[in-house]
Amino acid sequence: MSTVVVGGGLAGLYTAYRLTLAGHKVAVREAAPHWGGMISPVEVGGILVDAGAEAYAVRGGLAHALCTELGLEVAGPVGTPHIWWSDGSHPMADGVLGIPGSLDDPALEVLTDTERARLAEDLTMDPAVGSDALTVGALAKARLGEAAVSKLIGPVAEGVYATTPDHLPLVAVAPGLHDAIAAEGSLIKAVASMRANRTPTVEQPVGGLFQLVEALVDRLQDLGADVRAAAAITHLRRSGQGFQVHTHDGEDLQAERLVLATPASVSVRLLSPLGVELAAPPVNKTRQVIIASTNPALAEHPVGSGVLVASRADVRAKALTHYSAKWPWAASEGVEVLRLSYPEHVFPTRQEVIADASLLTGVALADSEVTGLASVSWDAMPTRIETANRDYLISEAAHIGIDLVGAWLDGNGVVNVLAGCERVQA
């Protein structure tokens, strides 16, 4: 069967790979001059690093299995993440989503004695308390108290997932937590049991997550798939029992089957002439600035793998990743790489970026010590949509024989995207 996949991000490439293995004659067309969408590299200080997504969740094993199948070596992150308050940085709880697995966790130093006592009540509380909670926030409030949510969990939810604990579904980020509480008797003990084996919760291919994209493209080409970037699709037409796909440079492709792995706005535009009228969900914007610095104090990794900013009174950035500390392969002799995340409305100058990096790391960086700087903006970050809405969107396209995949449907994150692609029947 001839199949055209429109979109060369992770969703499009993985779907094309699965269909090619199943015997389909597959063509992939990507509008951008590069593959991967938000999984792409940028060079800073002579080092290629991830400009967008940098790791995948280990849960489920789907991403790890794909990397193994493609011959990619993988590794977990190194270093302890921190949370930055106006009085300095403190270690993040060594647990799950900012929830500690012990009363001795150094992260609890941000709590007052009264707040720590409230958190400790979890150990003697009825395990059934919070059993009806659907979100991380609801569960933690019931068992640990408001202060634990705002000071320990809130910065993690906002910094990692760009949402609040009350909008973070347990089924999506910690599906086994309720069962662990029932088995262990408390939330703290449940977290300790989940962290007992100390295996990383995230990992990436050594060399950067963008290596996964490059490996998929290489494998597709080896298998004989027709893949081409810088080939935007202008419109689609019905053609007999299939579709005719037109590119901006005059190419016409015939397809018995069609998969749209494009952003929501593009999918909506391409479907409209075929009689499928959908509304694109809203999107978020985010901005990252990556810098390379030769300041020797950074080699001591003063904030471990980085910091999430809990109090932005004195700083513009919302997070800093010490990329070359977190992923040691990126360390180059005498050069350290930092990645700062900014809210969509903040457009920092070079001096402001250096000031933020200095404040968050506790290392005074001179302008002359910043040997590389790259600013990357992502203007179409998908937002989470309800399952019923997702199913409706998918079914409307399926009525005319088109499959929809991508983060705008299944949520951000490599694992979510890969799992969503599995519904495309080979």
Tab-separated table of C-alpha atoms in Angstrom, residues 11 22 35 114 135 137 152 181 203 280 300 303 322 324 326 337 364 396 425:
chain	number	residue	atom	x	y	z
A	11	ALA	CA	5.321	11.433	15.220
A	22	ALA	CA	4.887	-3.507	7.816
A	35	TRP	CA	13.770	16.967	10.592
A	114	THR	CA	4.931	23.584	61.508
A	135	THR	CA	-4.421	15.183	40.333
A	137	GLY	CA	-2.105	18.601	43.743
A	152	LEU	CA	8.074	21.322	46.952
A	181	ILE	CA	0.073	4.167	48.861
A	203	GLU	CA	17.047	9.280	29.727
A	280	ALA	CA	-7.222	23.937	16.275
A	300	GLU	CA	32.208	22.383	39.910
A	303	VAL	CA	23.602	23.707	41.242
A	322	HIS	CA	23.315	22.913	33.521
A	324	SER	CA	26.832	19.696	30.333
A	326	LYS	CA	23.260	16.791	33.451
A	337	VAL	CA	26.779	24.626	28.570
A	364	ALA	CA	29.570	35.614	38.400
A	396	GLU	CA	-13.576	13.132	12.108
A	425	GLN	CA	-2.897	0.364	12.215
